[in-house]
Tab-separated table of C-alpha atoms in Angstrom:
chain	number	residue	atom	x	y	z
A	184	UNK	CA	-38.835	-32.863	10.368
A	185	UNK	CA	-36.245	-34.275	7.586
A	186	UNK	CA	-35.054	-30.547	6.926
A	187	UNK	CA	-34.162	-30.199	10.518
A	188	UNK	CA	-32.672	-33.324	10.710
A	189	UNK	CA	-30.835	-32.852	7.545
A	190	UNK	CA	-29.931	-29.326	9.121
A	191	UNK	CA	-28.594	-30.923	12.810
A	192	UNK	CA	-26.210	-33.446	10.276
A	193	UNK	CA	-25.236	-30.402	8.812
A	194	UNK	CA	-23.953	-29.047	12.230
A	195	UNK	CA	-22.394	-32.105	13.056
A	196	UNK	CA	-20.595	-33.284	10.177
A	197	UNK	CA	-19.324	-29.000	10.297
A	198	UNK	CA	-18.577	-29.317	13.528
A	199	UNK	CA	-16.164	-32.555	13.261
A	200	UNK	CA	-14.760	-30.978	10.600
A	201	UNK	CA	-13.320	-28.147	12.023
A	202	UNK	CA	-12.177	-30.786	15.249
A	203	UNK	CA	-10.448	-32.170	12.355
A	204	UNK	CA	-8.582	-29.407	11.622
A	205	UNK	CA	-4.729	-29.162	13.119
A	206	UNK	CA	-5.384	-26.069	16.339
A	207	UNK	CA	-2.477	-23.684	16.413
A	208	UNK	CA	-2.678	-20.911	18.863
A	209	UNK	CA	-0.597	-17.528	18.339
A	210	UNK	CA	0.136	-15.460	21.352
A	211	UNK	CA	-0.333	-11.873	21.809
A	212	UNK	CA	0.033	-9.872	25.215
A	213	UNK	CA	-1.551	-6.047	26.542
A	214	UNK	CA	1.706	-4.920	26.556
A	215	UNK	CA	2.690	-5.374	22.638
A	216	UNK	CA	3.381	-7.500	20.042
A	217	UNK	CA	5.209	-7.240	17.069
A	218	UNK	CA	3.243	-6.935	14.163
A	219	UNK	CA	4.594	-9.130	11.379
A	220	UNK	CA	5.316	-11.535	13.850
A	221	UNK	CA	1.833	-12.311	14.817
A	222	UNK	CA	-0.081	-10.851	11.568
A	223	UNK	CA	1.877	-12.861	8.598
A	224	UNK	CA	1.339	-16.590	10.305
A	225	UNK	CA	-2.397	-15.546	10.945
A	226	UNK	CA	-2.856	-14.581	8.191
A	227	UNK	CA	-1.292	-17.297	6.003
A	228	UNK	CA	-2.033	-20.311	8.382
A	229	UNK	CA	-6.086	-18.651	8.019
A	230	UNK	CA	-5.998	-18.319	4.120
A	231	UNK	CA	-5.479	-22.207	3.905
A	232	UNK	CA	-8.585	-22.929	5.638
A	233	UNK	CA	-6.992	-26.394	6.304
A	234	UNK	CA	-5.757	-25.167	10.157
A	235	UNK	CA	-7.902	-23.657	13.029
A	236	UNK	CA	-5.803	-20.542	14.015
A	237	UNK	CA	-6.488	-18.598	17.279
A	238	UNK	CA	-4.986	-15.505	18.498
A	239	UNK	CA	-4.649	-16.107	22.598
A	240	UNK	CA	-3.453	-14.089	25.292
A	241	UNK	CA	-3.672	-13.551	29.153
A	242	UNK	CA	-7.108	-11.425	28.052
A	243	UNK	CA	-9.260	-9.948	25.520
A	244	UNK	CA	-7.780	-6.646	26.301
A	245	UNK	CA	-6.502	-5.130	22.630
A	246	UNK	CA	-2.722	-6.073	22.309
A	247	UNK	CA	-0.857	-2.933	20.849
A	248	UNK	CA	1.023	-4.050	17.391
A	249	UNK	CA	4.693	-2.726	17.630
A	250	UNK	CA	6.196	-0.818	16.540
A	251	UNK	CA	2.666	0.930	14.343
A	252	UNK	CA	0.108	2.125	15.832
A	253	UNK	CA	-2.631	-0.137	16.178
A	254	UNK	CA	-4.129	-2.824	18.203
A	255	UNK	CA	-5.231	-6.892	17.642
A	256	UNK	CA	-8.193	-8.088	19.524
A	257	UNK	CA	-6.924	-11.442	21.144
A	258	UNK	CA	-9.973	-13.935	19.936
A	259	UNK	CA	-9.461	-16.185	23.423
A	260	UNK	CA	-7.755	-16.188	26.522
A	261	UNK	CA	-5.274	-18.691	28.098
A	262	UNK	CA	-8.207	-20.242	30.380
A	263	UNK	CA	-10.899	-19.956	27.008
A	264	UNK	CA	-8.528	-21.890	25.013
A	265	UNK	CA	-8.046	-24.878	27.294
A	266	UNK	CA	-11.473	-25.388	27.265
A	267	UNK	CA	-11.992	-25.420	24.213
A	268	UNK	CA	-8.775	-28.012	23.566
A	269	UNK	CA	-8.437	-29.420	26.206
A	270	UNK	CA	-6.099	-31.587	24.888
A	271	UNK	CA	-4.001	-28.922	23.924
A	272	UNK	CA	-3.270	-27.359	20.282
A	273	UNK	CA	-1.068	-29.056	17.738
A	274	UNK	CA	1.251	-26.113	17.621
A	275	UNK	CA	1.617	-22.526	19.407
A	276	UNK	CA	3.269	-19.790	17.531
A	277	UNK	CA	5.498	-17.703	20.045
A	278	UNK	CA	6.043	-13.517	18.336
A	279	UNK	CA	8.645	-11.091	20.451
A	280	UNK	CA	6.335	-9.594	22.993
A	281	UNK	CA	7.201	-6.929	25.028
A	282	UNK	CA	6.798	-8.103	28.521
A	283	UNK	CA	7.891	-11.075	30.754
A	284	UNK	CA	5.365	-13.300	31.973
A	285	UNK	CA	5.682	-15.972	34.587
A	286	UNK	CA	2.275	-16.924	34.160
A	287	UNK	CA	2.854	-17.171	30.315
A	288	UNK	CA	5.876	-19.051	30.401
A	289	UNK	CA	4.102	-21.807	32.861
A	290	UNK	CA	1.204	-21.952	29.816
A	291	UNK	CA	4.023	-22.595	27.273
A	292	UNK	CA	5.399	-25.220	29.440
A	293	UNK	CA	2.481	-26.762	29.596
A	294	UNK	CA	1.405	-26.862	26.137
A	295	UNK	CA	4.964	-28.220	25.429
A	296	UNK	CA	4.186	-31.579	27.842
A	297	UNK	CA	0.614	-31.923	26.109
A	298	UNK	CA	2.487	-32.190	22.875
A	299	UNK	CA	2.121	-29.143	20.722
A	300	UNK	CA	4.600	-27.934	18.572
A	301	UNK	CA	6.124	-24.610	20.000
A	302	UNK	CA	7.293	-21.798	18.014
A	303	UNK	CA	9.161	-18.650	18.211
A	304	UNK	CA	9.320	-16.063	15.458
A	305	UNK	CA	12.232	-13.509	15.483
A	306	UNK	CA	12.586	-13.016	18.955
A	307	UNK	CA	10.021	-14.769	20.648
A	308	UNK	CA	12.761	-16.994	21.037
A	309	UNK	CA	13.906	-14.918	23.901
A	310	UNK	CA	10.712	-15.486	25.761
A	311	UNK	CA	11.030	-19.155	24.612
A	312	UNK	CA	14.435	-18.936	26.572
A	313	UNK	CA	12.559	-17.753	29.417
A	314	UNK	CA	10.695	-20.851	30.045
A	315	UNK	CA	13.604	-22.789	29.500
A	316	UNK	CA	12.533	-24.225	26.578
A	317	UNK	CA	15.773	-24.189	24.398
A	318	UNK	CA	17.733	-25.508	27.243
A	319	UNK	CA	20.385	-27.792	25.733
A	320	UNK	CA	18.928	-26.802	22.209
A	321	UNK	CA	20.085	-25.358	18.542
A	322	UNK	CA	17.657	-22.039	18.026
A	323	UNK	CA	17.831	-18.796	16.033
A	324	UNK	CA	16.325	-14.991	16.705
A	325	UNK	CA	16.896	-11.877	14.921
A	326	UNK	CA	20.105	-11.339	14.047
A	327	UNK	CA	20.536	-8.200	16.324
A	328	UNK	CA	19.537	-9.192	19.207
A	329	UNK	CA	22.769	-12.385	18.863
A	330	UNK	CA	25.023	-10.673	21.920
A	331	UNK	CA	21.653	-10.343	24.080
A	332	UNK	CA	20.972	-13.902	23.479
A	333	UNK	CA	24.563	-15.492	23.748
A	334	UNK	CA	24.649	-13.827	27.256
A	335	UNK	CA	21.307	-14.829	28.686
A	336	UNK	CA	21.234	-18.254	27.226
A	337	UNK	CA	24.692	-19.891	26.869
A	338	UNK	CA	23.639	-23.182	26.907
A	339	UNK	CA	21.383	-22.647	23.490
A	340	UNK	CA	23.537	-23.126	20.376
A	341	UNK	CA	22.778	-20.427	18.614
A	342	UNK	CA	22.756	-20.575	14.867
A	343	UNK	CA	23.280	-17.984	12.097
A	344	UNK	CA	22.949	-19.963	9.000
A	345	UNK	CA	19.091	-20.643	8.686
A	346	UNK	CA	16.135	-18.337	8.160
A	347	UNK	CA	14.352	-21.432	10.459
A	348	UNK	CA	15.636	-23.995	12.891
A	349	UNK	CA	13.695	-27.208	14.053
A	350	UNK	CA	15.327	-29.104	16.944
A	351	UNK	CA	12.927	-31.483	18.590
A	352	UNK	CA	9.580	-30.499	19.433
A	353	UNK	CA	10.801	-26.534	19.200
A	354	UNK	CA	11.065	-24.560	16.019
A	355	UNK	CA	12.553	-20.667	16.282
A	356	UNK	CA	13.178	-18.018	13.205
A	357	UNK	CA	15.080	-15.695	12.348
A	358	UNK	CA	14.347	-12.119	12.361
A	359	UNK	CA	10.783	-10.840	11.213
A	360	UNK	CA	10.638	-11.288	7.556
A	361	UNK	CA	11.319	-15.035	8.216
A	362	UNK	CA	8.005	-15.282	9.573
A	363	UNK	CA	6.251	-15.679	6.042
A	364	UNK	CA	8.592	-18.424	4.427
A	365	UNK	CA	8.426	-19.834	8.268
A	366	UNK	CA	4.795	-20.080	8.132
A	367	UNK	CA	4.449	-21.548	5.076
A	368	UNK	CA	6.818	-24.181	6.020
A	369	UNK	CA	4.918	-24.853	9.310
A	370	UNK	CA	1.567	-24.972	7.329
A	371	UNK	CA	3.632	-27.902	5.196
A	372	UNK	CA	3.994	-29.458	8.866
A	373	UNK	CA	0.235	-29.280	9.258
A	374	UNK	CA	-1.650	-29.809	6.386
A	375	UNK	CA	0.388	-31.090	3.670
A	376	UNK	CA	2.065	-30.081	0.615
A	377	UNK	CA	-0.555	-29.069	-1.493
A	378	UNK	CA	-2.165	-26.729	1.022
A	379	UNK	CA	0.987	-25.621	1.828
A	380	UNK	CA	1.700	-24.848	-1.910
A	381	UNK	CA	-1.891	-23.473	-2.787
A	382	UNK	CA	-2.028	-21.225	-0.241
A	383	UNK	CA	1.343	-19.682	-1.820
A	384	UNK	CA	-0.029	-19.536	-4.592
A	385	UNK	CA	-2.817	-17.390	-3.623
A	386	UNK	CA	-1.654	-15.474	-1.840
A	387	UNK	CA	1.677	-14.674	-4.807
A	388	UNK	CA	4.536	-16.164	-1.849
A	389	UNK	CA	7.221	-17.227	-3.263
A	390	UNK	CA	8.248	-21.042	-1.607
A	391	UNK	CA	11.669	-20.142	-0.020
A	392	UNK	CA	14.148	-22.641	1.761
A	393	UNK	CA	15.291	-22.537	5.089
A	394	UNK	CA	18.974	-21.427	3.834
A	395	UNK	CA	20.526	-18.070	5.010
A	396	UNK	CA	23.381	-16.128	6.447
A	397	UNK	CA	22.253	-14.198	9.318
A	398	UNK	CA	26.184	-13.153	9.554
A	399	UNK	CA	25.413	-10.456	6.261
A	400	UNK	CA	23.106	-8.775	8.742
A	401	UNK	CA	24.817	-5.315	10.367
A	402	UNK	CA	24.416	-2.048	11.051
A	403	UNK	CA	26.939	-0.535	9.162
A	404	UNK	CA	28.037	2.912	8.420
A	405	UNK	CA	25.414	3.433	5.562
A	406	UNK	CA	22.589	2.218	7.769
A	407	UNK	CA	23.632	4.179	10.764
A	408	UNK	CA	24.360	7.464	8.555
A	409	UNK	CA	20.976	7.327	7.143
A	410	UNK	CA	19.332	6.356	10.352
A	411	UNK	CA	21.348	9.053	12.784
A	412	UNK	CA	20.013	11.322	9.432
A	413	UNK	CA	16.562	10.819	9.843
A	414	UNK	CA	16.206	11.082	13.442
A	415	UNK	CA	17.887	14.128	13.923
A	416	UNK	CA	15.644	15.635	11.472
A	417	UNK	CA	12.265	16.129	13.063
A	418	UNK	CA	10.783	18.463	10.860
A	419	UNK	CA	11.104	15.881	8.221
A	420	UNK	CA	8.824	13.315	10.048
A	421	UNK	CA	5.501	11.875	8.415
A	422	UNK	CA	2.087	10.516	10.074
A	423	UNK	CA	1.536	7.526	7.549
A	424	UNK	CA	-2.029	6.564	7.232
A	425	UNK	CA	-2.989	3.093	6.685
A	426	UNK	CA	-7.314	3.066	6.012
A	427	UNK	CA	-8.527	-0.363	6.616
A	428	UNK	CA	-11.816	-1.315	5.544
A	429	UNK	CA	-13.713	-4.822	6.388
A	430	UNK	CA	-12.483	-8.072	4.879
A	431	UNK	CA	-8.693	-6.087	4.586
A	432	UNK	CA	-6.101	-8.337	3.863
A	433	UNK	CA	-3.766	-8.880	7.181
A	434	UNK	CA	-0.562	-10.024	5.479
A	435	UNK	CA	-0.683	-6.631	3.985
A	436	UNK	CA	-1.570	-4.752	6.621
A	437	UNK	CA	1.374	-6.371	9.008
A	438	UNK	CA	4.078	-5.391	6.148
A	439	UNK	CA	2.752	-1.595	6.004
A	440	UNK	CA	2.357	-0.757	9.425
A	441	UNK	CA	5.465	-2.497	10.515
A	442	UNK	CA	7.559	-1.177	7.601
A	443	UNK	CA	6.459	2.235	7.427
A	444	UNK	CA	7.176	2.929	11.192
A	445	UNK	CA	10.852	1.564	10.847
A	446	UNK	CA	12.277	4.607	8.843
A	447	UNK	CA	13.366	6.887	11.825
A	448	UNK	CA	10.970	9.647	9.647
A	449	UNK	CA	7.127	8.279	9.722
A	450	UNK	CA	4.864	6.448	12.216
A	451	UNK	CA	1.935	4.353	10.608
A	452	UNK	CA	-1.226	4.334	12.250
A	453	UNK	CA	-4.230	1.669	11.713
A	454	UNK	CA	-7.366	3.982	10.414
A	455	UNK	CA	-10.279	1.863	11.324
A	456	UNK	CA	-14.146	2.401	12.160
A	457	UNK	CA	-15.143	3.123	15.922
A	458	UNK	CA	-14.887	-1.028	17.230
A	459	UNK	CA	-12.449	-1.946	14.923
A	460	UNK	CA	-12.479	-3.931	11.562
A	461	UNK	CA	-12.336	-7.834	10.906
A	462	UNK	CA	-9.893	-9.329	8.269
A	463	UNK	CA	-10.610	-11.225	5.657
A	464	UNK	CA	-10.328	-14.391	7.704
A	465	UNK	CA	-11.657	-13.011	10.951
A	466	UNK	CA	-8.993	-10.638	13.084
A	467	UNK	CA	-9.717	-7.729	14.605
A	468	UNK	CA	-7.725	-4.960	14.380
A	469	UNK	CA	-8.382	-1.437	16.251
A	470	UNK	CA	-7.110	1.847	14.966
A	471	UNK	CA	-7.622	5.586	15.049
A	472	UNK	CA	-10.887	6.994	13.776
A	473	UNK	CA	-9.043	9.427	11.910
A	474	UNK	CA	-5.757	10.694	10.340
A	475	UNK	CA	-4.695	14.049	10.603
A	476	UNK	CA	-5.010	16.295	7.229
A	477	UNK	CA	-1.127	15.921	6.449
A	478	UNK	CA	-0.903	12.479	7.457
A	479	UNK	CA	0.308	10.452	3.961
A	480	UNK	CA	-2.308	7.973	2.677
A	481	UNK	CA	-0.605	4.184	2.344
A	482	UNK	CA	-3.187	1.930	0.610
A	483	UNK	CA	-3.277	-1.913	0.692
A	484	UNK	CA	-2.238	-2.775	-2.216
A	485	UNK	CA	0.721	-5.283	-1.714
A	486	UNK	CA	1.051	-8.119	0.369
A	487	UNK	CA	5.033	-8.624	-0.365
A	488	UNK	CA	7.679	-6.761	1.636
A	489	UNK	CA	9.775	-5.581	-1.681
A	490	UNK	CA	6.734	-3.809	-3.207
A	491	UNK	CA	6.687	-2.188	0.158
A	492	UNK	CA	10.391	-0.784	0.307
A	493	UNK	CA	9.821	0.240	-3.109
A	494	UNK	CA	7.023	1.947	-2.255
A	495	UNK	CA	9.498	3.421	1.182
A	496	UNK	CA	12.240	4.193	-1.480
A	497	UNK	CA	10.102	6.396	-3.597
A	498	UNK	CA	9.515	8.350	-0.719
A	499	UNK	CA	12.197	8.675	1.339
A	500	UNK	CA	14.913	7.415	-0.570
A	501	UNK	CA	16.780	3.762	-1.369
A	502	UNK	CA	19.165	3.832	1.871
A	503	UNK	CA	15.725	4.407	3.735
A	504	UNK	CA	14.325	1.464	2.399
A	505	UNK	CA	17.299	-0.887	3.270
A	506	UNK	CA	17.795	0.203	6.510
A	507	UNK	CA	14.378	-1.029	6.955
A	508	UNK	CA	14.891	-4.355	5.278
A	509	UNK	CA	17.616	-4.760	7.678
A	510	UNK	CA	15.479	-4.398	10.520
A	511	UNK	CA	13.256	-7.063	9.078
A	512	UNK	CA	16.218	-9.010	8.800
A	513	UNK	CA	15.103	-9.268	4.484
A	514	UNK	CA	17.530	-10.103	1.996
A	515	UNK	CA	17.315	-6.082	0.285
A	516	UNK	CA	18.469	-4.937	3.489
A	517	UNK	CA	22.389	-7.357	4.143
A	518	UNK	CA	25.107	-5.460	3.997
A	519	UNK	CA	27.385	-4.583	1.492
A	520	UNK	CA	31.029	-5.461	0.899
């Protein structure tokens, strides 16, 4: 009798605990999602174990990662999740999908009047402008996509000088690589300073401000030479292999796959068990069963985007590798005068 006693306490006092916890819900959608986008806040926000972090979409249909080849398994759906909270999470975390949904903007909307804390990374902030909800705001998105944006949203002022920008109730980032020095900063928000600087330290992040220049950002004649290059030479073209084995480290994963398939010469696939495996902190990912014979091995060894261009630069060459830190919108990829 005391041991089950002792055991239902046990439950409890668990139980308020993780009520306790700041909710933050990051959206994916069947269409696509962009992979660092959604993988580096999971996976940092997770790591601190001081935040309950969901992954959410319209269903629990696998959402294909962009632009790699591989697929999340959303861990609730819209309707799930506000049963769940229904008072709504303390923050949802907005990556560029690849669709337009009505249906998903009237969510966001919603969450906004219950309170929560919405955020775009990179260019979620074009489905944030969707819903409306930079009307009359200052934002930022990937630097590439700043004509798009200036046309569809005039009356957002559009900033270029910080790698995040809080107005209100609404935070938006710059392009993808923003999302890690983002999350950390949101995780700040949350939970404090010291998870906030533990969880850096774990994980080997460096603590980065919200300073930048998104104006260094172009694709000038190097990037286009090299890019025009390695398109137009198909024979050239790798299969990039990416094994992932259970407990795999997601903030890795996101900066392979997403790198790896931005060189105009290689796609990166997922390898994964039939099913799927689970991170170390509990997302799904879905991949192919198997790699062809001449497909290039990638291992997970780093979980920092300049070890990976490095690793892109041995291979294919240094312009390679910055024309893929531009697209990430990283500091190794600005231009140069």
């Amino acid at each position: 009798m005391i041991r089950r006693l002792i055991c239902a306490l046990g439950l409890v006092l668990a139980a308020s605990a993780a009520e306790a916890r700041p909710s933050v819900a990051i959206l994916a959608d069947p269409k696509g999602v962009e992979t660092t986008d959604l993988l580096a806040p999971y996976a940092i926000l997770a790591e601190s174990g001081a935040v309950e972090v969901t992954v959410v979409s319209s269903s629990l249909e696998p959402a294909p990662l962009m632009p790699g080849v591989a697929r999340v398994q959303p861990q609730a759906t819209w309707a799930s999740y506000d049963r769940a909270h229904p008072g709504g999470p303390d923050m949802v975390i907005v990556p560029f999908m690849m669709s337009k949904d009505p249906q998903r903007a009237a969510w966001l909307r919603d969450k906004a009047r219950q309170g929560a804390r919405i955020v775009s990374i990179c260019d979620g902030a074009l489905i944030l402008g969707d819903a409306g909800l930079l009307d009359g705001r200052q934002a930022t998105a990937h630097w590439a996509s700043r004509g798009q944006r200036l046309r569809r949203f005039p009356q957002v002022t559009w900033r270029t000088d910080a790698r995040w920008v809080t107005d209100g109730p609404i935070t938006t980032t710059a392009g993808v690589s923003a999302s890690v020095p983002a999350a950390l900063h949101l995780l700040r928000e949350l939970a404090g300073e010291g998870a906030m600087v533990s969880t850096a330290a774990r994980l080997g992040l460096a603590v980065e401000g919200p300073r930048h220049d998104a104006g260094r950002y172009r694709f000038d004649r190097p990037a286009v030479t090299v890019g025009l290059a390695n398109l137009l030479t198909p024979w050239r073209r790798q299969t990039i292999a990416i094994p992932l084995t259970p407990g795999f480290d997601a903030l890795a994963a996101g900066f392979e796959l997403d790198a790896w398939s931005r060189t105009f010469r290689s796609k990166a696939y997922a390898v994964t068990p039939a099913g799927g495996v689970v991170s170390r902190h509990g997302l799904r990912i879905l991949g192919r069963e198997r790699a062809p014979a001449s497909a290039r091995q990638v291992k997970l060894e780093a979980n920092d985007l300049p070890t990976v261009f490095a690793e892109i630069g041995r291979a294919y060459g240094a312009p390679t590798a910055r024309l893929v830190a531009l697209q990430l919108e990283h500091p190794a990829g600005v231009s140069q005068p």
